[in-house]
mmCIF file of C-alpha atoms in Angstrom:
data_model
loop_
_atom_site.group_PDB
_atom_site.id
_atom_site.type_symbol
_atom_site.label_atom_id
_atom_site.label_comp_id
_atom_site.label_asym_id
_atom_site.label_seq_id
_atom_site.Cartn_x
_atom_site.Cartn_y
_atom_site.Cartn_z
ATOM 1 C CA GLN W 93 -20.064 10.329 -15.604
ATOM 2 C CA GLN W 94 -21.631 7.818 -17.961
ATOM 3 C CA GLN W 95 -19.072 7.034 -20.616
ATOM 4 C CA VAL W 96 -21.238 4.676 -22.665
ATOM 5 C CA LYS W 97 -24.789 5.756 -23.473
ATOM 6 C CA GLN W 98 -27.259 3.104 -24.633
ATOM 7 C CA SER W 99 -30.720 3.397 -26.170
ATOM 8 C CA PRO W 100 -33.508 2.488 -26.149
ATOM 9 C CA GLN W 101 -34.128 1.341 -22.588
ATOM 10 C CA SER W 102 -36.680 -1.187 -23.813
ATOM 11 C CA LEU W 103 -37.719 -2.549 -27.175
ATOM 12 C CA ILE W 104 -40.602 -4.679 -28.410
ATOM 13 C CA VAL W 105 -40.195 -6.353 -31.790
ATOM 14 C CA GLN W 106 -42.372 -8.834 -33.621
ATOM 15 C CA LYS W 107 -41.006 -12.235 -34.501
ATOM 16 C CA GLY W 108 -39.065 -12.001 -37.748
ATOM 17 C CA GLY W 109 -38.412 -8.289 -37.358
ATOM 18 C CA ILE W 110 -35.133 -6.420 -36.925
ATOM 19 C CA SER W 111 -34.034 -5.286 -33.468
ATOM 20 C CA ILE W 112 -31.656 -2.331 -33.320
ATOM 21 C CA ILE W 113 -29.872 -1.119 -30.193
ATOM 22 C CA ASN W 114 -27.597 1.906 -30.233
ATOM 23 C CA CYS W 115 -24.626 2.954 -28.140
ATOM 24 C CA ALA W 116 -22.382 6.001 -28.059
ATOM 25 C CA TYR W 117 -19.111 6.463 -26.241
ATOM 26 C CA GLU W 118 -17.008 9.427 -25.219
ATOM 27 C CA ASN W 119 -13.578 8.096 -24.374
ATOM 28 C CA THR W 120 -11.417 7.848 -27.497
ATOM 29 C CA ALA W 121 -9.073 5.486 -25.631
ATOM 30 C CA PHE W 122 -11.680 2.720 -25.901
ATOM 31 C CA ASP W 123 -10.558 0.142 -28.440
ATOM 32 C CA TYR W 124 -12.782 -2.887 -27.928
ATOM 33 C CA PHE W 125 -16.569 -2.939 -28.015
ATOM 34 C CA PRO W 126 -18.385 -6.106 -26.888
ATOM 35 C CA TRP W 127 -22.088 -6.779 -26.536
ATOM 36 C CA TYR W 128 -23.353 -8.943 -23.689
ATOM 37 C CA GLN W 129 -26.668 -10.809 -23.531
ATOM 38 C CA GLN W 130 -28.362 -11.505 -20.218
ATOM 39 C CA PHE W 131 -31.341 -13.793 -19.631
ATOM 40 C CA PRO W 132 -33.465 -13.354 -16.491
ATOM 41 C CA GLY W 133 -31.787 -14.783 -13.413
ATOM 42 C CA LYS W 134 -28.493 -15.362 -15.224
ATOM 43 C CA GLY W 135 -25.203 -13.542 -15.542
ATOM 44 C CA PRO W 136 -24.317 -11.635 -18.722
ATOM 45 C CA ALA W 137 -22.572 -13.588 -21.462
ATOM 46 C CA LEU W 138 -20.533 -12.308 -24.385
ATOM 47 C CA LEU W 139 -22.572 -12.223 -27.590
ATOM 48 C CA ILE W 140 -20.375 -10.503 -30.171
ATOM 49 C CA ALA W 141 -17.567 -7.935 -30.168
ATOM 50 C CA ILE W 142 -15.781 -5.565 -32.532
ATOM 51 C CA ARG W 143 -12.564 -3.583 -32.688
ATOM 52 C CA PRO W 144 -12.545 -0.101 -34.271
ATOM 53 C CA ASP W 145 -10.418 -1.119 -37.251
ATOM 54 C CA VAL W 146 -13.504 -2.598 -38.935
ATOM 55 C CA SER W 147 -16.894 -1.017 -39.570
ATOM 56 C CA GLU W 148 -19.021 -4.150 -39.315
ATOM 57 C CA LYS W 149 -18.935 -7.617 -37.827
ATOM 58 C CA LYS W 150 -21.526 -10.300 -38.415
ATOM 59 C CA GLU W 151 -22.116 -13.549 -36.570
ATOM 60 C CA GLY W 152 -25.220 -15.365 -37.692
ATOM 61 C CA ARG W 153 -28.239 -13.121 -37.142
ATOM 62 C CA PHE W 154 -26.250 -10.654 -35.034
ATOM 63 C CA THR W 155 -24.340 -7.739 -36.572
ATOM 64 C CA ILE W 156 -22.372 -4.898 -34.992
ATOM 65 C CA SER W 157 -22.067 -1.687 -36.994
ATOM 66 C CA PHE W 158 -19.306 0.667 -35.891
ATOM 67 C CA ASN W 159 -18.833 4.360 -36.735
ATOM 68 C CA LYS W 160 -15.504 5.522 -35.341
ATOM 69 C CA SER W 161 -15.844 9.179 -36.377
ATOM 70 C CA ALA W 162 -19.243 9.463 -34.681
ATOM 71 C CA LYS W 163 -18.137 7.342 -31.715
ATOM 72 C CA GLN W 164 -21.217 5.193 -32.102
ATOM 73 C CA PHE W 165 -21.909 1.501 -32.510
ATOM 74 C CA SER W 166 -25.046 -0.545 -32.781
ATOM 75 C CA LEU W 167 -26.324 -4.101 -32.547
ATOM 76 C CA HIS W 168 -28.696 -5.412 -35.190
ATOM 77 C CA ILE W 169 -30.603 -8.646 -34.637
ATOM 78 C CA MET W 170 -32.051 -9.907 -37.897
ATOM 79 C CA ASP W 171 -35.073 -12.223 -37.999
ATOM 80 C CA SER W 172 -35.625 -11.686 -34.271
ATOM 81 C CA GLN W 173 -36.922 -14.731 -32.393
ATOM 82 C CA PRO W 174 -38.740 -15.106 -29.051
ATOM 83 C CA GLY W 175 -35.592 -16.806 -27.742
ATOM 84 C CA ASP W 176 -33.738 -13.521 -28.281
ATOM 85 C CA SER W 177 -35.840 -11.903 -25.549
ATOM 86 C CA ALA W 178 -33.229 -10.763 -23.028
ATOM 87 C CA THR W 179 -31.397 -7.705 -21.787
ATOM 88 C CA TYR W 180 -28.537 -6.515 -23.974
ATOM 89 C CA PHE W 181 -25.606 -4.468 -22.752
ATOM 90 C CA CYS W 182 -23.078 -2.690 -24.893
ATOM 91 C CA ALA W 183 -19.668 -2.128 -23.371
ATOM 92 C CA ALA W 184 -16.354 -0.523 -24.139
ATOM 93 C CA SER W 185 -12.866 -1.339 -22.983
ATOM 94 C CA GLY W 186 -9.437 0.141 -23.162
ATOM 95 C CA ASN W 187 -6.123 -0.309 -21.401
ATOM 96 C CA THR W 188 -6.334 2.547 -18.951
ATOM 97 C CA GLY W 189 -4.780 2.637 -15.526
ATOM 98 C CA THR W 190 -3.704 -0.664 -14.060
ATOM 99 C CA ALA W 191 -5.833 -3.020 -16.085
ATOM 100 C CA SER W 192 -8.230 -3.380 -18.956
ATOM 101 C CA LYS W 193 -11.724 -2.776 -17.646
ATOM 102 C CA LEU W 194 -15.191 -2.819 -19.200
ATOM 103 C CA THR W 195 -17.537 0.159 -19.031
ATOM 104 C CA PHE W 196 -21.121 -0.905 -19.613
ATOM 105 C CA GLY W 197 -24.124 0.863 -21.058
ATOM 106 C CA THR W 198 -27.354 0.897 -19.060
ATOM 107 C CA GLY W 199 -28.930 -2.014 -20.916
ATOM 108 C CA THR W 200 -31.838 -2.606 -23.305
ATOM 109 C CA ARG W 201 -34.622 -5.018 -22.456
ATOM 110 C CA LEU W 202 -35.721 -6.705 -25.681
ATOM 111 C CA GLN W 203 -39.026 -8.516 -25.973
ATOM 112 C CA VAL W 204 -39.779 -10.429 -29.164
ATOM 113 C CA THR W 205 -43.463 -11.153 -29.561
ATOM 114 C CA LEU W 206 -45.123 -13.878 -31.628
ATOM 115 C CA ASN P 194 -15.597 -26.742 -15.750
ATOM 116 C CA ALA P 195 -18.020 -24.876 -13.499
ATOM 117 C CA GLY P 196 -16.726 -21.499 -14.740
ATOM 118 C CA VAL P 197 -17.465 -18.719 -12.240
ATOM 119 C CA THR P 198 -19.433 -19.691 -9.147
ATOM 120 C CA GLN P 199 -20.944 -17.384 -6.536
ATOM 121 C CA THR P 200 -22.384 -17.982 -3.107
ATOM 122 C CA PRO P 201 -24.942 -17.335 -1.802
ATOM 123 C CA LYS P 202 -27.564 -16.967 -4.537
ATOM 124 C CA PHE P 203 -29.894 -14.921 -2.340
ATOM 125 C CA GLN P 204 -29.399 -13.035 0.907
ATOM 126 C CA VAL P 205 -31.502 -10.739 3.077
ATOM 127 C CA LEU P 206 -29.715 -8.531 5.595
ATOM 128 C CA LYS P 207 -30.790 -5.951 8.127
ATOM 129 C CA THR P 208 -29.216 -2.510 8.038
ATOM 130 C CA GLY P 209 -25.855 -2.586 9.808
ATOM 131 C CA GLN P 210 -25.235 -6.301 9.383
ATOM 132 C CA SER P 211 -22.131 -7.547 7.633
ATOM 133 C CA MET P 212 -21.628 -10.304 5.123
ATOM 134 C CA THR P 213 -19.158 -11.676 2.598
ATOM 135 C CA LEU P 214 -20.019 -12.675 -0.945
ATOM 136 C CA GLN P 215 -17.862 -15.479 -2.262
ATOM 137 C CA CYS P 216 -16.642 -15.969 -5.821
ATOM 138 C CA ALA P 217 -14.478 -18.687 -7.327
ATOM 139 C CA GLN P 218 -13.348 -19.494 -10.869
ATOM 140 C CA ASP P 219 -11.802 -22.671 -12.228
ATOM 141 C CA MET P 220 -10.512 -21.295 -15.547
ATOM 142 C CA ASN P 221 -7.063 -20.314 -14.218
ATOM 143 C CA HIS P 222 -7.829 -16.670 -14.950
ATOM 144 C CA ASN P 223 -5.644 -13.919 -13.607
ATOM 145 C CA SER P 224 -8.175 -11.075 -13.371
ATOM 146 C CA MET P 225 -11.347 -11.001 -11.328
ATOM 147 C CA TYR P 226 -14.060 -8.367 -10.961
ATOM 148 C CA TRP P 227 -17.042 -7.462 -8.786
ATOM 149 C CA TYR P 228 -19.995 -5.591 -10.302
ATOM 150 C CA ARG P 229 -23.356 -4.476 -9.051
ATOM 151 C CA GLN P 230 -26.417 -4.330 -11.290
ATOM 152 C CA ASP P 231 -29.265 -1.944 -10.575
ATOM 153 C CA PRO P 232 -32.312 -1.175 -12.756
ATOM 154 C CA GLY P 233 -31.511 1.516 -15.312
ATOM 155 C CA MET P 234 -27.866 1.692 -14.204
ATOM 156 C CA GLY P 235 -26.305 -1.190 -16.076
ATOM 157 C CA LEU P 236 -23.351 -2.978 -14.523
ATOM 158 C CA ARG P 237 -21.027 -0.872 -12.414
ATOM 159 C CA LEU P 238 -17.591 -1.995 -11.333
ATOM 160 C CA ILE P 239 -17.052 -2.097 -7.579
ATOM 161 C CA TYR P 240 -13.541 -3.535 -7.258
ATOM 162 C CA TYR P 241 -11.228 -5.600 -9.381
ATOM 163 C CA SER P 242 -8.103 -7.667 -9.026
ATOM 164 C CA ALA P 243 -5.843 -7.543 -12.066
ATOM 165 C CA SER P 244 -3.758 -10.423 -10.733
ATOM 166 C CA GLU P 245 -3.253 -12.427 -7.580
ATOM 167 C CA GLY P 246 -2.046 -10.136 -4.823
ATOM 168 C CA THR P 247 -3.465 -6.900 -6.228
ATOM 169 C CA THR P 248 -6.812 -5.159 -5.823
ATOM 170 C CA ASP P 249 -8.057 -1.788 -7.045
ATOM 171 C CA LYS P 250 -11.159 0.358 -6.722
ATOM 172 C CA GLY P 251 -13.661 0.577 -9.509
ATOM 173 C CA GLU P 252 -16.441 3.063 -10.121
ATOM 174 C CA VAL P 253 -18.485 2.502 -6.919
ATOM 175 C CA PRO P 254 -16.205 1.145 -4.130
ATOM 176 C CA ASN P 255 -17.661 2.968 -1.117
ATOM 177 C CA GLY P 256 -19.052 0.613 1.527
ATOM 178 C CA TYR P 257 -17.237 -2.445 0.192
ATOM 179 C CA ASN P 258 -13.968 -4.271 0.717
ATOM 180 C CA VAL P 259 -12.431 -7.118 -1.223
ATOM 181 C CA SER P 260 -9.932 -9.895 -0.711
ATOM 182 C CA ARG P 261 -8.115 -11.843 -3.410
ATOM 183 C CA LEU P 262 -7.651 -14.986 -1.362
ATOM 184 C CA ASN P 263 -5.718 -16.854 -4.055
ATOM 185 C CA LYS P 264 -5.789 -17.094 -7.831
ATOM 186 C CA ARG P 265 -9.196 -18.812 -7.796
ATOM 187 C CA GLU P 266 -11.102 -16.830 -5.181
ATOM 188 C CA PHE P 267 -12.160 -13.197 -4.852
ATOM 189 C CA SER P 268 -14.530 -12.160 -2.072
ATOM 190 C CA LEU P 269 -16.582 -9.003 -1.546
ATOM 191 C CA ARG P 270 -17.380 -7.835 1.988
ATOM 192 C CA LEU P 271 -20.051 -5.449 3.169
ATOM 193 C CA GLU P 272 -18.997 -4.311 6.652
ATOM 194 C CA SER P 273 -22.181 -2.442 7.573
ATOM 195 C CA ALA P 274 -24.922 -3.022 5.033
ATOM 196 C CA ALA P 275 -27.175 -0.145 3.956
ATOM 197 C CA PRO P 276 -30.453 -0.223 1.975
ATOM 198 C CA SER P 277 -28.597 1.489 -0.898
ATOM 199 C CA GLN P 278 -26.576 -1.710 -1.284
ATOM 200 C CA THR P 279 -29.659 -3.673 -2.263
ATOM 201 C CA SER P 280 -28.656 -4.968 -5.678
ATOM 202 C CA VAL P 281 -27.641 -7.967 -7.731
ATOM 203 C CA TYR P 282 -23.920 -8.621 -7.451
ATOM 204 C CA PHE P 283 -21.927 -10.315 -10.194
ATOM 205 C CA CYS P 284 -18.428 -11.678 -10.108
ATOM 206 C CA ALA P 285 -16.482 -12.017 -13.350
ATOM 207 C CA SER P 286 -13.080 -13.223 -14.454
ATOM 208 C CA LYS P 287 -10.851 -13.058 -17.488
ATOM 209 C CA GLU P 288 -7.535 -14.555 -18.455
ATOM 210 C CA ARG P 289 -5.189 -11.588 -18.869
ATOM 211 C CA TRP P 290 -5.488 -8.278 -17.043
ATOM 212 C CA PHE P 291 -3.898 -6.275 -19.848
ATOM 213 C CA GLU P 292 -5.751 -7.745 -22.845
ATOM 214 C CA ALA P 293 -8.950 -5.857 -23.674
ATOM 215 C CA THR P 294 -10.209 -8.566 -26.051
ATOM 216 C CA ASP P 295 -10.127 -11.369 -23.490
ATOM 217 C CA THR P 296 -13.700 -12.321 -22.664
ATOM 218 C CA GLN P 297 -15.047 -11.586 -19.213
ATOM 219 C CA TYR P 298 -16.981 -14.566 -17.883
ATOM 220 C CA PHE P 299 -19.719 -13.815 -15.363
ATOM 221 C CA GLY P 300 -21.094 -15.820 -12.486
ATOM 222 C CA PRO P 301 -24.838 -16.339 -11.893
ATOM 223 C CA GLY P 302 -25.110 -13.471 -9.426
ATOM 224 C CA THR P 303 -26.113 -12.911 -5.792
ATOM 225 C CA ARG P 304 -29.372 -11.100 -5.163
ATOM 226 C CA LEU P 305 -28.956 -9.053 -1.966
ATOM 227 C CA THR P 306 -31.719 -7.214 -0.143
ATOM 228 C CA VAL P 307 -30.915 -4.897 2.770
ATOM 229 C CA LEU P 308 -33.894 -4.009 4.940
#
């Protein structure tokens, strides 16, 4: 059962454009929503994260928008650059069972063209 | 600090062979995790260790075993490799097992092919 659904699977954006990646979750026990960025041949690295008590968080060109009632959240990359070309994973976490664990979306491969 | 290190970086096995993937972290973290990454599937949790001395199954534990050797090291063993275990394996760690907002730090991965 996939608890975090991510779309699109791939995305091509021109340099300077806005990249938007969407995620939806099912488990209302989730209370922390990070985004990870992964470059080819590397491990994922935390990019930005949000808790459900706020509707938006911005760090530089990266913004998370969060809609608690719809159980959806999205990543916006403003002024997209070729260096942003990577795979992006949304995730969700909550203290269930014996430890806090991350549940990942299936990933979005972003390509920013010149 | 090296962060999270994994060995080997690449491995090719024949069906039925066994091997152990090694992971170590130098951040004094309590929790450690093993994931596998497959195209279109995202990252799926295999096993985790909330703290030294404990291990628990994740989403896809079948065919794997783990050992939390000490606070620094967490190994993943494939006893009898199958082609379905061809994947990229990532180890991760974080400071506190109970704190959702603690960042998980990932290693560089091991690319495993089972023929």
